[in-house]
CSV table of C-alpha atoms in Angstrom, one decimal:
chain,number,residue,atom,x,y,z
A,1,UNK,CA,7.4,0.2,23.5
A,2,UNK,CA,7.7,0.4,19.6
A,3,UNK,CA,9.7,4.0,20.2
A,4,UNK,CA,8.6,7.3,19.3
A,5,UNK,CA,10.2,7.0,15.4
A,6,UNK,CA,8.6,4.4,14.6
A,7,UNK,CA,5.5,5.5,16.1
A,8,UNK,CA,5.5,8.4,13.7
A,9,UNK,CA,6.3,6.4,10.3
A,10,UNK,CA,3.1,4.2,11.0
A,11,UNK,CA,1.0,7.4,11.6
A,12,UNK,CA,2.5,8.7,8.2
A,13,UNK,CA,1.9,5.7,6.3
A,14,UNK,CA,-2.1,5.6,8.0
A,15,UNK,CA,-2.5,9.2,6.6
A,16,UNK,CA,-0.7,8.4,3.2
A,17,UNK,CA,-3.2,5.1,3.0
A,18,UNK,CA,-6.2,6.8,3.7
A,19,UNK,CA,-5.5,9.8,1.8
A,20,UNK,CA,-4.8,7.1,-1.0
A,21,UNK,CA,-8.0,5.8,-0.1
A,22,UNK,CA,-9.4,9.5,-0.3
A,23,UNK,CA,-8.1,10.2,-4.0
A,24,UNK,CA,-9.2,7.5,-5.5
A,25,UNK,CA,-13.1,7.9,-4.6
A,26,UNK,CA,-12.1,11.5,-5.7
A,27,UNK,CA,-11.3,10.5,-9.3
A,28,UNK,CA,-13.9,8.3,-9.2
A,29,UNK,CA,-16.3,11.2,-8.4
A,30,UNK,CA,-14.9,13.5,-10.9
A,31,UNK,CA,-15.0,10.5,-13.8
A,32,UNK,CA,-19.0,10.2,-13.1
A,33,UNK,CA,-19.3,14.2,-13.6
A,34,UNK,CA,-17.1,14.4,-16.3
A,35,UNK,CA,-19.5,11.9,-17.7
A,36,UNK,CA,-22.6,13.5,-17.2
A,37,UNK,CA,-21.1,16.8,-18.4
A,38,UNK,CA,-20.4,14.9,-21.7
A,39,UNK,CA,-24.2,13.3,-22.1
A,40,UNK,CA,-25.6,16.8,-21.1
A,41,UNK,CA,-23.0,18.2,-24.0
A,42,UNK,CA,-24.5,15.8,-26.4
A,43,UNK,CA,-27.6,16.5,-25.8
A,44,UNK,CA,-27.2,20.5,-26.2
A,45,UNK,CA,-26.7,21.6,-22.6
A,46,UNK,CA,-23.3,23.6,-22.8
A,47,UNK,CA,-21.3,22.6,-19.7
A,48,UNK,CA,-18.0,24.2,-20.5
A,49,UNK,CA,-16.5,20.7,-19.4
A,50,UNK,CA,-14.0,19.2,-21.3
A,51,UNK,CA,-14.0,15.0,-21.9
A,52,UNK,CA,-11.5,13.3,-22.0
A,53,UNK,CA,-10.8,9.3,-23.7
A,54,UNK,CA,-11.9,6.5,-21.4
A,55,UNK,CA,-8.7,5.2,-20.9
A,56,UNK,CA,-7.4,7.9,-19.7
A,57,UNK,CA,-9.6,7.7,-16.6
A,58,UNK,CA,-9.0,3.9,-15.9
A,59,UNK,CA,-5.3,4.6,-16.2
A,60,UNK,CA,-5.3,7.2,-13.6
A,61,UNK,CA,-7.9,5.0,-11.7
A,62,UNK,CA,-5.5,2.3,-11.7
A,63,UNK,CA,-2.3,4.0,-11.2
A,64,UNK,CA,-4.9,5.6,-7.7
A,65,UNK,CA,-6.1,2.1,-6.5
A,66,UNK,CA,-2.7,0.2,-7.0
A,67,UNK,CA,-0.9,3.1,-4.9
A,68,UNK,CA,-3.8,2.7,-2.4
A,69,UNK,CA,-3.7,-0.8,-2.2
A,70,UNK,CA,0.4,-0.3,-2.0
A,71,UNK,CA,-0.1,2.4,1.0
A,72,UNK,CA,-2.4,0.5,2.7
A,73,UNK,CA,0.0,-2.7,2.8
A,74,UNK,CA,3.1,-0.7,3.6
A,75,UNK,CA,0.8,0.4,7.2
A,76,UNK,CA,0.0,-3.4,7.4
A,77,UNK,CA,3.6,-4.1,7.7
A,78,UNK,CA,4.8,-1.4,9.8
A,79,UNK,CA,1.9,-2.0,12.1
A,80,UNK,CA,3.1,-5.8,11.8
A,81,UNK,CA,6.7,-5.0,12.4
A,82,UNK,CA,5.8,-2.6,15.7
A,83,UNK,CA,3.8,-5.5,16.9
A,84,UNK,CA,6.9,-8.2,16.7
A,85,UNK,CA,9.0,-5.3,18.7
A,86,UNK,CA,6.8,-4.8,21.1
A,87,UNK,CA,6.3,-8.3,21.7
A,88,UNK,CA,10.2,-9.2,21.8
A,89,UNK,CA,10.7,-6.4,24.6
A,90,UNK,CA,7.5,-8.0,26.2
A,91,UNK,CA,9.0,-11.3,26.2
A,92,UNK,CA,12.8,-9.8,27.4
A,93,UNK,CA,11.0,-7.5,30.6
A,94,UNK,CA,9.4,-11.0,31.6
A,95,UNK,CA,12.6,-12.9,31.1
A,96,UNK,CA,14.2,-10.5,33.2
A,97,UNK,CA,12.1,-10.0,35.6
A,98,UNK,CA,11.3,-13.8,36.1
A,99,UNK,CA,15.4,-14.3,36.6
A,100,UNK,CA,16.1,-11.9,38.9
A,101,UNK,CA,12.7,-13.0,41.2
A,102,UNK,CA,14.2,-14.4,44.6
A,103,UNK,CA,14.6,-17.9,45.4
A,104,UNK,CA,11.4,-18.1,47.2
A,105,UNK,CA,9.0,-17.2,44.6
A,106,UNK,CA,10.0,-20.3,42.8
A,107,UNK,CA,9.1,-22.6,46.1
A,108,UNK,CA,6.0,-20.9,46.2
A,109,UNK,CA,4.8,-20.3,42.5
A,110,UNK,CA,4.7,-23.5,40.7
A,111,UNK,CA,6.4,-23.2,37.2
A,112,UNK,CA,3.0,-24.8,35.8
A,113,UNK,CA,1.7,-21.2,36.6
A,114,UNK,CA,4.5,-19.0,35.7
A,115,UNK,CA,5.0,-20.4,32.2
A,116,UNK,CA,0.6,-20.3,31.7
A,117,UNK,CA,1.5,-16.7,32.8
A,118,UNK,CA,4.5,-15.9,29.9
A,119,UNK,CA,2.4,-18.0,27.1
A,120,UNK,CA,-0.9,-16.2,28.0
A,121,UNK,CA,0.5,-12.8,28.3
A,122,UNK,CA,3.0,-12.9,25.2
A,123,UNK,CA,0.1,-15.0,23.4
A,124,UNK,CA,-2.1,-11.6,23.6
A,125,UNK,CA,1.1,-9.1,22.6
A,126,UNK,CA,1.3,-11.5,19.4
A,127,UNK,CA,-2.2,-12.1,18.4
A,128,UNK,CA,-4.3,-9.9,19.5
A,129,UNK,CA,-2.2,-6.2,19.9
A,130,UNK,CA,-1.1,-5.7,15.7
A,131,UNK,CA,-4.5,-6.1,14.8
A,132,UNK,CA,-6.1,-3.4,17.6
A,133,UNK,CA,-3.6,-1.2,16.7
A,134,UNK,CA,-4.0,-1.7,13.0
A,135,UNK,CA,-8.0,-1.5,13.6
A,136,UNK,CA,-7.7,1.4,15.6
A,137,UNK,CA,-5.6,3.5,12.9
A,138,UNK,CA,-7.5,3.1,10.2
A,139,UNK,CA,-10.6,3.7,12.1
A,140,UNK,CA,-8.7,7.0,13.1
A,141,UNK,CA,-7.7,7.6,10.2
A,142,UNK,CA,-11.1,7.0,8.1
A,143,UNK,CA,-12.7,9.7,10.9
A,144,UNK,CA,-10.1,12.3,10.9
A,145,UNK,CA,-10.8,12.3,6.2
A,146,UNK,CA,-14.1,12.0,6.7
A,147,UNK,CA,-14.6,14.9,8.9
A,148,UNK,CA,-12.1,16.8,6.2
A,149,UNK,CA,-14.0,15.9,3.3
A,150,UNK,CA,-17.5,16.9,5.2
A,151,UNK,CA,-15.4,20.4,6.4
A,152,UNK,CA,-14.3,20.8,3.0
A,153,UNK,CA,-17.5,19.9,1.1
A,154,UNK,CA,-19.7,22.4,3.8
A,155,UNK,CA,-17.0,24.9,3.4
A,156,UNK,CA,-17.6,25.0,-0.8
A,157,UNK,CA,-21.4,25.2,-0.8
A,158,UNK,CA,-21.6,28.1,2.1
C-alpha cells in the first residue's frame, strides 16, 4: 500500500540506522582496547598500539552517536510517513467502497455500525500499524547485525 520505492528507502534507512548503531559500539570497543594497550605500555608490556588524545575518541564518538541518533530518526519518519499513506488509501478504498454499496445495504446496515466499522478499522491503520512496522524493522534489523557481527567475529578467531 506504501509502494515498492518507498518500501525500499525505509529498508535503507533501517540498515543505515542500525549499522549506525553497529559503529558506534565498534569505536567504543576499540577506545577500551586502545586503552588497555596504553596501561599495559606504561607498565612495560610492548603492544605495538599506538594512543591517541582523549578527545580525539569522544569527537569521533560523538560525531558516531549523533549520526546514529540522526539515522535512527530519519527511519522514524519514513516509517511514520508510510503509515499516514497507507492509512489515507485505507480511508479512500472504504470511502469508495461504502459509496458505490447498493441502496439496500444502507436499509439494512445501520449507519451506527458502518461508521464504528470506518473509525475502528482506520483507528488501527493509524495507531497501531507505524509502530509494528517500526518494531518489526529494527527488530529485523538488530538480528540480521547481530548475526553479522557473530559471523564476522567466529570467522576472525577460526
Amino acid at each position: 500500500s506504501i509502494g515498492m520505492t518507498f518500501s525500499v528507502f525505509i529498508l535503507i534507512s533501517g540498515i543505515i540506522s542500525e549499522a549506525a548503531r553497529v559503529s558506534v559500539d565498534g569505536w567504543l570497543s576499540k577506545w577500551s582496547d586502545d586503552i588497555v594497550s596504553s596501561v599495559n605500555a606504561e607498565a612495560g608490556f610492548s603492544t605495538g598500539a599506538s594512543a591517541h588524545d582523549s578527545l580525539f575518541y569522544v569527537k569521533l564518538y560523538l560525531l558516531l552517536a549523533l549520526f546514529a541518533a540522526f539515522a535512527v530518526m530519519l527511519r522514524c519518519v519514513l516509517v511514520a510517513i508510510a503509515g499516514l499513506r497507507a492509512a489515507s488509501r485505507l480511508h479512500s478504498k472504504m470511502l469508495s467502497a461504502v459509496i458505490r454499496a447498493p441502496m439496500r445495504f444502507f436499509d439494512t446496515t445501520p449507519v451506527g455500525r458502518i461508521l464504528n466499522r470506518f473509525s475502528k478499522d482506520q483507528a488501527a491503520i493509524d495507531e497501531d500499524l507505524p509502530e509494528t512496522m517500526g518494531s518489526w524493522l529494527s527488530t529485523l534489523m538488530t538480528v540480521v547485525f547481530t548475526l553479522m557481527i557473530v559471523i564476522y567475529v567466529t570467522w576472525k578467531v577460526l
